Each structure stands twice: as C-alpha cells, then as structure tokens.
Short mmCIF file of C-alpha atoms in Angstrom, two decimals:
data_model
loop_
_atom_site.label_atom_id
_atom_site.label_comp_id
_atom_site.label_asym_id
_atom_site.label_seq_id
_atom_site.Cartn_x
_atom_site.Cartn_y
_atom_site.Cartn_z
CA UNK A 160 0.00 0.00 0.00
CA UNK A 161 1.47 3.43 -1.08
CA UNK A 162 2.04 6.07 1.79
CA UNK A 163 -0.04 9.21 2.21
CA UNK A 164 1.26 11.94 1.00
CA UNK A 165 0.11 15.49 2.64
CA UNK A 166 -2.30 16.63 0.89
CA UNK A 167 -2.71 20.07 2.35
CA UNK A 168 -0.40 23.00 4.14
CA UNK A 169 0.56 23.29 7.76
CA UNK A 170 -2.15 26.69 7.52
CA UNK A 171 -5.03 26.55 5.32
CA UNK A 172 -4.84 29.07 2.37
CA UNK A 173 -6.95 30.60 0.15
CA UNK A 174 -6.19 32.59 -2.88
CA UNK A 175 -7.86 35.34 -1.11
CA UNK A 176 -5.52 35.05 1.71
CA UNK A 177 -3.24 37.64 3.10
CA UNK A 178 -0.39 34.99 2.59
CA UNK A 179 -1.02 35.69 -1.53
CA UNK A 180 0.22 39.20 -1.16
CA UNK A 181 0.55 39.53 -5.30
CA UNK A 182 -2.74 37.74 -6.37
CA UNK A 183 -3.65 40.29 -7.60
CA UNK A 184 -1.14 40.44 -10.41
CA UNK A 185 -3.09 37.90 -12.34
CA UNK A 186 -5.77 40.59 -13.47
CA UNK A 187 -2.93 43.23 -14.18
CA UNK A 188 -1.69 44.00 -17.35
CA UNK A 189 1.97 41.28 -18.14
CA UNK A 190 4.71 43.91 -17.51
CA UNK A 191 8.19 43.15 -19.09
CA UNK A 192 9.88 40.47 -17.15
CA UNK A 193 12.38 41.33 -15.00
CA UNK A 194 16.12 39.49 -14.31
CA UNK A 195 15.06 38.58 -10.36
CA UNK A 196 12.04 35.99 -9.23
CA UNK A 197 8.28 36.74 -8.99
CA UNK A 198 7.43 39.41 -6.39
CA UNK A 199 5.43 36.59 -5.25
CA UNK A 200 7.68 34.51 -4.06
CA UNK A 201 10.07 37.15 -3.32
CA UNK A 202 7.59 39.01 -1.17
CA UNK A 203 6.27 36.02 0.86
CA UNK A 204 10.40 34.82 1.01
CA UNK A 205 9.41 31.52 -0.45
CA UNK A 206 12.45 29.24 0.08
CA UNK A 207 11.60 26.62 -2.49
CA UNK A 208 10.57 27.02 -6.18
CA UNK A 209 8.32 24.78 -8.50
CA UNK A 210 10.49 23.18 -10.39
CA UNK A 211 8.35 20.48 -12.85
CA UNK A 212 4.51 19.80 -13.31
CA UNK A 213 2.35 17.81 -15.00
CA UNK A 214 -1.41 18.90 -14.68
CA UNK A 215 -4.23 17.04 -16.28
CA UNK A 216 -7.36 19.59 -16.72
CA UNK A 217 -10.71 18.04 -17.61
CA UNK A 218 -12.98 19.68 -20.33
CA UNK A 219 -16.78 18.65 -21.23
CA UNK A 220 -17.35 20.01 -24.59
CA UNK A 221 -15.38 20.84 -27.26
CA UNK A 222 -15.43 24.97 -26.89
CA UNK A 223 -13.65 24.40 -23.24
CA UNK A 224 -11.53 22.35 -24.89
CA UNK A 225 -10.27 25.21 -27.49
CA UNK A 226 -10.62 27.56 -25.30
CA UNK A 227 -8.52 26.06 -22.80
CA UNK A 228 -5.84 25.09 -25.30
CA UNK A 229 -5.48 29.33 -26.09
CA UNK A 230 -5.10 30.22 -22.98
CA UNK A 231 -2.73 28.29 -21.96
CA UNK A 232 -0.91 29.07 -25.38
CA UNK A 233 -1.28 32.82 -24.42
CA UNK A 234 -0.27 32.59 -21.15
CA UNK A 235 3.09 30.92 -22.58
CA UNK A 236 3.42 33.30 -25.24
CA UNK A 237 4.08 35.93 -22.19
CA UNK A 238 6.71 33.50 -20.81
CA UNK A 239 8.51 33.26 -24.59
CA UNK A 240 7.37 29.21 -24.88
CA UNK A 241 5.99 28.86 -27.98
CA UNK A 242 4.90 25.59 -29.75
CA UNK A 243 7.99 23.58 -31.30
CA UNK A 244 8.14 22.47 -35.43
CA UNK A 245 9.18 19.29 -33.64
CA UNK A 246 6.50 16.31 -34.00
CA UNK A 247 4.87 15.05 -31.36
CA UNK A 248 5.59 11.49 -30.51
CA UNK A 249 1.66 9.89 -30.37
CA UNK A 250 2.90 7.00 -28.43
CA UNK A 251 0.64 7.50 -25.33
CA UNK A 252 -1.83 10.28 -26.87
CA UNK A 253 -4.06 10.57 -29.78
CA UNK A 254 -2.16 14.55 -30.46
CA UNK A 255 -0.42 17.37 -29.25
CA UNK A 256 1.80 19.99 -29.52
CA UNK A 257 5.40 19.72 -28.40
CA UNK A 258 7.03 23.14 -26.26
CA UNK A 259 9.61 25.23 -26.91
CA UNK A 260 11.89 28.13 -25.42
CA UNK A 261 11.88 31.62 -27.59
CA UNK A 262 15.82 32.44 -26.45
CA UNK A 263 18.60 31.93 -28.50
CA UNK A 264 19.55 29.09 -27.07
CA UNK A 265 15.92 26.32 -27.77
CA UNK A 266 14.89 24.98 -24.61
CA UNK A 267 12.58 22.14 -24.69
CA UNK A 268 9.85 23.14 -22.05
CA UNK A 269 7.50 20.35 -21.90
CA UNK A 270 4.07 19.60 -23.92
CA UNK A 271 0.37 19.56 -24.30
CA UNK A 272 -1.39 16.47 -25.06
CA UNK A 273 -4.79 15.19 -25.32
CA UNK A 274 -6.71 12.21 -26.80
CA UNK A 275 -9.40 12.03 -29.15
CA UNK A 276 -12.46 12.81 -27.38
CA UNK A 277 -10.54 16.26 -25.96
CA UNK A 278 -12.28 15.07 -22.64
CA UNK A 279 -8.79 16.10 -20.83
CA UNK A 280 -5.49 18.38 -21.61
CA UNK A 281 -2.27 17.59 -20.14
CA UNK A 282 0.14 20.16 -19.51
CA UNK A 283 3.93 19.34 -19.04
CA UNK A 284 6.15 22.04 -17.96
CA UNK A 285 9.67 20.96 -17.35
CA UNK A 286 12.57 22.66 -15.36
CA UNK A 287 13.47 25.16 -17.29
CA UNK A 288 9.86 26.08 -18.12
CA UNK A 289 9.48 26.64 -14.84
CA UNK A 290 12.56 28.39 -14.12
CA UNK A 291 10.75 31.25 -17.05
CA UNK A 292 7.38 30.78 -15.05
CA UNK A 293 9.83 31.54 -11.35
CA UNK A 294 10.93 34.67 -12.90
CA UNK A 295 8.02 35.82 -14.27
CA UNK A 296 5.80 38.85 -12.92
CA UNK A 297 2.61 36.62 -13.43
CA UNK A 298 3.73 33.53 -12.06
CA UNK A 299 1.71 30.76 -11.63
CA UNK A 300 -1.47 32.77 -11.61
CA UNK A 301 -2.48 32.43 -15.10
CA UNK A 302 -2.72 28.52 -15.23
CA UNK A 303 -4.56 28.68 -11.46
CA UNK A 304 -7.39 30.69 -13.19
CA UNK A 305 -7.95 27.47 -15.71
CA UNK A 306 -7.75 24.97 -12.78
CA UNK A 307 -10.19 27.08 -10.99
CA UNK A 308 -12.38 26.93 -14.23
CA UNK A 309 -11.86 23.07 -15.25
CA UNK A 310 -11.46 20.08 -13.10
CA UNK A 311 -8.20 19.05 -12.49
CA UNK A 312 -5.40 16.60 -11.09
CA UNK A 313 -1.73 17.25 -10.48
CA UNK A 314 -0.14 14.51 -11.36
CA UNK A 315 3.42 15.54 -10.44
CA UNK A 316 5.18 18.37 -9.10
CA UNK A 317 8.33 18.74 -8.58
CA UNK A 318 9.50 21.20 -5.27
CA UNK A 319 13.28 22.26 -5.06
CA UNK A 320 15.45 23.70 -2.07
CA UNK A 321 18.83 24.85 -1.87
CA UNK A 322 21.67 24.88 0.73
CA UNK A 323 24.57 27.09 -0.06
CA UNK A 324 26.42 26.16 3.35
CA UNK A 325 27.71 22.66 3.39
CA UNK A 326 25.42 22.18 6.44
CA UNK A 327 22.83 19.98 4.59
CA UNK A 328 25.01 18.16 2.41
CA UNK A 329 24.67 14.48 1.42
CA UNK A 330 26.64 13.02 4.92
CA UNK A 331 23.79 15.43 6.43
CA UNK A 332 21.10 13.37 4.84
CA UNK A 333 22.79 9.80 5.63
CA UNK A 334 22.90 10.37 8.69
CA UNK A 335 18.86 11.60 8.90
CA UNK A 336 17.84 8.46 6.95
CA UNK A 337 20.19 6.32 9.36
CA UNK A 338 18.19 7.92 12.23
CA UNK A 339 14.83 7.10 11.08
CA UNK A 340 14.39 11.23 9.95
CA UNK A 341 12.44 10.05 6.59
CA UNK A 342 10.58 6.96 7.73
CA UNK A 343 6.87 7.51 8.61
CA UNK A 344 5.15 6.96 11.95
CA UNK A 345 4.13 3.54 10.93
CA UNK A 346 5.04 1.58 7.80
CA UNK A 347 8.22 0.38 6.51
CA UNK A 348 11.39 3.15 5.84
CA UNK A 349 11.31 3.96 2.47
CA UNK A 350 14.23 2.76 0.35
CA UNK A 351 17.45 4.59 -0.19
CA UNK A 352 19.58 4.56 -3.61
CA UNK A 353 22.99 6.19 -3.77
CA UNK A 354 24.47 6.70 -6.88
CA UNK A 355 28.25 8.11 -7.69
CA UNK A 356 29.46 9.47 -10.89
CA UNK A 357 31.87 12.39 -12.63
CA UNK A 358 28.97 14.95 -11.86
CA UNK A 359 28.58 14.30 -8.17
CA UNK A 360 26.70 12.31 -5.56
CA UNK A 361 23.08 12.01 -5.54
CA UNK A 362 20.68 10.45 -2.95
CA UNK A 363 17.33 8.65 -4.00
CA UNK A 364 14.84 8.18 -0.53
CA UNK A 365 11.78 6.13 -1.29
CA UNK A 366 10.29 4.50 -5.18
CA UNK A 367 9.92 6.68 -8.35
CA UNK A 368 6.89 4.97 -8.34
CA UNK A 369 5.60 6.11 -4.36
CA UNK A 370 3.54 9.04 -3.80
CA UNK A 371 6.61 11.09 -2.66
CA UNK A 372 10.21 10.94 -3.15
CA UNK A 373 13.14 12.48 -2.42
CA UNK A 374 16.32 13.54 -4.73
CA UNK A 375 19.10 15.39 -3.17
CA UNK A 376 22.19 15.94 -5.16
CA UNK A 377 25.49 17.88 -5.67
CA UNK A 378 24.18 20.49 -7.61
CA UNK A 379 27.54 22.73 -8.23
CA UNK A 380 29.12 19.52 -9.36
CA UNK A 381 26.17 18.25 -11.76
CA UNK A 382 26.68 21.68 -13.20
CA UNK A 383 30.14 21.42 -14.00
CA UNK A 384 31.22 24.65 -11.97
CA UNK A 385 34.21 25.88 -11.47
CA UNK A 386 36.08 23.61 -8.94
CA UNK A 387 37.43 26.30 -7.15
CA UNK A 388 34.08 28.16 -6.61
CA UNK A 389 31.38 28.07 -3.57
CA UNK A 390 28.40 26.46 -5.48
CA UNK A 391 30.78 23.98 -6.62
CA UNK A 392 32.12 22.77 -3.13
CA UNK A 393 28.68 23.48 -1.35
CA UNK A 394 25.38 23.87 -3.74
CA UNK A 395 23.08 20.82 -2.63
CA UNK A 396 19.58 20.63 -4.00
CA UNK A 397 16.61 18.81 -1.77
CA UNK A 398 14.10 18.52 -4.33
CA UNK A 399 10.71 16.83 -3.54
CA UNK A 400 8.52 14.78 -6.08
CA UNK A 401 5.35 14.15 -5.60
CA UNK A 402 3.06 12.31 -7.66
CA UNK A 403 -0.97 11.92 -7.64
CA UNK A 404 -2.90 9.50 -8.63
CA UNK A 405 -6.67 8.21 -7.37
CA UNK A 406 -6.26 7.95 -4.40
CA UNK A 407 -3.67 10.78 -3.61
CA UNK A 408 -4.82 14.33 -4.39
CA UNK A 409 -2.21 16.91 -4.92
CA UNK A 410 -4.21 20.22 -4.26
CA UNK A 411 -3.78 23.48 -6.75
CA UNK A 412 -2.46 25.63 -3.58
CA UNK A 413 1.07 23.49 -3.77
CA UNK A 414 1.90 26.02 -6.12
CA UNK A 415 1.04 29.38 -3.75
CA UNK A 416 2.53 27.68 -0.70
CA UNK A 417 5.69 25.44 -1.63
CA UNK A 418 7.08 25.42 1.19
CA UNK A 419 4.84 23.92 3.44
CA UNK A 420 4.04 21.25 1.31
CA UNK A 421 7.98 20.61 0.94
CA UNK A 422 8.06 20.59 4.88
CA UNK A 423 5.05 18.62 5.58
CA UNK A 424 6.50 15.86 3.48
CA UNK A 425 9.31 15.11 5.91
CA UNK A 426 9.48 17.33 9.29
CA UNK A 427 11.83 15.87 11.38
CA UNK A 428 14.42 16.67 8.14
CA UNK A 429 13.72 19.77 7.04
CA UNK A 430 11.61 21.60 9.84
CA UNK A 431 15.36 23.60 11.10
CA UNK A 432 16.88 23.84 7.25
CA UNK A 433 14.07 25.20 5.51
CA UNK A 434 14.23 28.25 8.19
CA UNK A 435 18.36 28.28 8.05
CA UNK A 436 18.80 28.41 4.61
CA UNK A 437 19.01 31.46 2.38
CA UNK A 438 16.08 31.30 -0.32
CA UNK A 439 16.03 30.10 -3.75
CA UNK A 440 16.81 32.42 -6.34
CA UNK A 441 16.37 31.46 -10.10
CA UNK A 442 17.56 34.69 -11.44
CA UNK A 443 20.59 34.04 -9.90
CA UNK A 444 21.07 30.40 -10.61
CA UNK A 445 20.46 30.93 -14.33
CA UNK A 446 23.34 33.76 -14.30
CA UNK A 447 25.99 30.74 -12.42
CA UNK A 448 25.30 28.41 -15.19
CA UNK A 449 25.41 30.30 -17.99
CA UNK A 450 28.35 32.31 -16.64
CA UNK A 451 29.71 29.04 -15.85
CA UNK A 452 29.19 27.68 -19.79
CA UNK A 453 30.94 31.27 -20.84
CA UNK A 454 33.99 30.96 -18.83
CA UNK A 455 34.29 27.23 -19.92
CA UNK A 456 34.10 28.91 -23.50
CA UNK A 457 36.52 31.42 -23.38
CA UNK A 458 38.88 29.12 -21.70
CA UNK A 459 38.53 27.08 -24.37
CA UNK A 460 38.64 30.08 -26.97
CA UNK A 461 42.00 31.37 -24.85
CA UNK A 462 43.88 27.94 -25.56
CA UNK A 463 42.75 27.50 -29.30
CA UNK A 464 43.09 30.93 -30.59
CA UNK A 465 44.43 32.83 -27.96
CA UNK A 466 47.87 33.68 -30.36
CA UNK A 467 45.29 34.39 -33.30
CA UNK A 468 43.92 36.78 -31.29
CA UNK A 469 46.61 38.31 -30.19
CA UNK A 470 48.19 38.62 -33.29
CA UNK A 471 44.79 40.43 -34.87
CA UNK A 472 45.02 42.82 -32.48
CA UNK A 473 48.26 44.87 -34.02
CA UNK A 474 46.03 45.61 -36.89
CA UNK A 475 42.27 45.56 -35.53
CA UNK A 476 40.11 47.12 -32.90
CA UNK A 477 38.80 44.67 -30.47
CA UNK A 478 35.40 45.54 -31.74
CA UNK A 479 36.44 44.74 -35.22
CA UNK A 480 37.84 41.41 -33.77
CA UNK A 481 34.78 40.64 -32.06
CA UNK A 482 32.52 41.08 -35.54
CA UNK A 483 35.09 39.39 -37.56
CA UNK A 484 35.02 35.91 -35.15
CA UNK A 485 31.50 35.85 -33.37
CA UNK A 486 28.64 34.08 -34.82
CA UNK A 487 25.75 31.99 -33.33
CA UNK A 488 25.64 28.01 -33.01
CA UNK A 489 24.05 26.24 -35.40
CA UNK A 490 22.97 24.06 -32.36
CA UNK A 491 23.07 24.37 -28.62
CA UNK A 492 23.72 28.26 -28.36
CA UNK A 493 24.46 29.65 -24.94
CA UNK A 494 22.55 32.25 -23.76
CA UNK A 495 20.77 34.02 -21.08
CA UNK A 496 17.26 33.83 -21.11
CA UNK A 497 15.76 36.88 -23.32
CA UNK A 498 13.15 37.75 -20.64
CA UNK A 499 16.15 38.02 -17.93
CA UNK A 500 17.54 41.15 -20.63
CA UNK A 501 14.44 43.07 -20.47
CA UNK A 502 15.46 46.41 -18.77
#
C-alpha cells in the first residue's frame, strides 16, 4: 500500500488570503519580465521554487476544450514558450503539440497532449519552463485561473530547495535516513539509492513509483562549476517529487505555498533547514550556469586561438575582432534567457 502523502499546508490558504500578497497580479496587465524571481515569491520569502509539473485539466465540450488550449498558449506566449516544429511522438496520446523556449539558445519546455475525445489536456512544464514561469511577474497565476475553471489533477510536481552552506550536504542526509528522519510513523522506511558518478553524488529516498520521493544531489558539481568556486564545493539541491494518482490528491495551492508542502513531506528533516537556509533564487542560478558555460568557453577560446587573437590585435580594434570571429551556433547556443535582458 502506497504512503499518504500530505495533501494540504501546515495553515489553510486561500487565494484570497493575506499569505497571496501579489494575487492580484493575475488581473494586471503582463509587464516586461524582470532578471530577479516573482514578487510573489520574493515578497512572501518563499524558500523553495516549482520546479516540474504535470497537470491534467478536464474539459466537457469541445469549446472548453479550445478555449482552454489558447489560454494556456497565451499565457506561454508571455513566458517566450511557444509551440515547437518538432513532432509530437503519439505513443501514449491521440495529439499534441510539443514546447519550446523563444531564447537563443531552444529549450525544450514540456508539452500539451490530449486524446481524441478532448475530454482532458495535459500540460507538461519541465525545469526550465518553470525556471521562465519563477521569474516571471505573473507567475503561476495564469494557469490557477484554468484549474479554478476546469477540473483538475496534479499529477506531479516537482519542489526544489537549496543549501549554499555545506550544512545539509549528502553526509547530512545519511545520517537523517540512518536515524529514522524520513521513515513515517508507521510503515516500513522507504528505500534509499545512492548513486556516484563524474557529476557528483546524488541520494534517492523512497520508489519513483511512491507518492513522494526524495532527490538530493550535488548540484555545483552536476553543473560542472568551477572547482574552485562556492556552489561547486557546497550547492546541494533537496528537491521533492510528488506524484498523484486516485487515491492521492495533490491540491492546486502546492503552487502558492511550496514550502509547506515541501516541509510537511518530511518534518523531522527539514523543519530547522528550511528556516536556516538562504532562499532560492532562479535569477541568480540561471546567471551561475550560464556564466559558468561562458567561462568554460573562453577558456577554451584562450587555448585554441588565444595567439590568433593576439596577433589580430596589431592591426584591428577589439570591436572589429569581435565582428570578424563571433557568430551563433548552429545548435546548442548559450545564452541568457531573453526575458532576464528586459530592462
């Protein structure tokens, strides 16, 4: 028998709640994104961020079907997701439509599928679709109006938190699951799967197949940072999955209140890390990796052609160098996401 997974927050919320200071940004005109997170989460100092979903939203005739599909299209168009020229793979569904990122660099985002009878829509949104959705003025507001509107189930979501300070590394966590920190107050202790490679240590507490689960791995390392640097020696990401099904409900609120869902999951963990750690920041994360992929590149640049360069220089300006030798990927560019160069 799968364990219960909580199904609600440690205070009941509303979306009328003073908790949801910037509701009300939902009915506002979409202002240009800016390069930090939502004033949501930044207002309500949200440690944890969304960071996958899959939502299945019901529809009973085909006009809330099309209807549904636009809006959710529009609401994506204001994140810069737009639908891929990539075919859908109809393995599991009758159609769909796969997603896409805007930036220079294409960032597959998820999908939207749906069978023939358009009784249902499911909506995919992977990391880095919800990294655009973190960062966005509107947040998650949008896509809570359609589950308000349709019936829904959350079949996954994904909640991540960060420790910057060494303090909740992966020894941290062995020694909670040694000391009976993740099993629950009756039932077996969930099983634990540690796994080694070139991009770090990662820690897998209870079945991808259970209502909730556990990843926590070296996040620095998985990013290939530089060695020398603090994310590298110390970024750890807790991140939570949980996963509903018929007899679990995931209510729509995980995504207002993140963190007490991530705490309610295991307590006796994370009751004293989620208030001594610093708070998530995707902004910032986004500008370590990709500064991270540009120093790798000019390292690489400084080794190849650094002589080349050097020689150009007696007879061009560095601007004329810089027109003469850049030029975008034909694959795989690197870039900052557009909506984080908005002024």
């Amino acid at each position: 028998m799968q364990p219960k997974i909580i199904t609600k927050p440690l205070r009941e919320t509303t979306h009328s709640s003073n908790e949801l200071k910037n509701s009300k940004l939902h009915n506002e005109k979409l202002m240009p994104l800016k390069s930090t997170d939502s004033p949501f989460l930044e207002d309500n100092n949200f440690k944890t961020r969304i960071d996958y979903l899959t939502l299945k939203l019901f529809t009973t005739s085909d006009a809330q079907f099309e209807s549904t599909i636009y809006l959710i299209k529009q609401w994506l168009t204001t994140l810069r997701i737009k639908v891929s020229k990539d075919k859908f793979n109809k393995k599991y569904f009758d159609d769909g439509i796969l997603l896409e990122s805007t930036d220079v660099k294409v960032h597959y985002c998820g999908a939207i599928k749906w069978n023939a009878d358009k009784q249902f829509i499911i909506v995919e949104l992977t990391g880095y679709a919800c990294e655009l959705i973190n960062i966005s003025q509107c947040y998650f507001f949008p896509l809570l109006e359609l589950m308000e509107r349709n019936r829904f189930e959350i079949k996954r979501v994904d909640i991540a938190l960060d420790d910057f300070s060494s303090r909740y590394n992966i020894r941290f966590i062995q020694k909670k699951y040694s000391s009976g920190g993740f099993s629950p107050s009756s039932g077996p202790k969930p099983t634990r799967e540690n796994i080694s490679s070139s991009t770090g240590r990662t820690i897998y507490i209870g079945s991808k197949n259970a209502s909730k689960q556990m990843v926590i791995y070296e996040k620095g390392k998985q990013l290939q940072l530089p060695k020398d640097s603090r994310e590298y020696q110390s970024w750890t990401r807790h991140e939570l999955r949980l996963r509903g099904n018929k007899n679990i409900i995931i209510p729509g609120d995980v995504l207002t209140c993140p963190d007490s869902y991530f705490l309610n999951a295991y307590p006796k963990v994370y009751r004293c890390m989620l208030k001594g750690v610093e708070a998530r920041s995707i902004a910032r994360e986004i500008k370590t990796r990709c500064n991270a992929v540009r120093d790798r590149g000019l390292e690489n640049l400084s080794k190849q052609y650094g002589p080349t360069l050097l020689f150009a220089k007696q007879t061009l300006t560095e601007k004329e160098i810089i027109q003469k030798t850049m030029r975008p990927a034909k694959r795989f560019q690197p870039s900052l996401p557009l909506s984080m160069m908005v002024s």
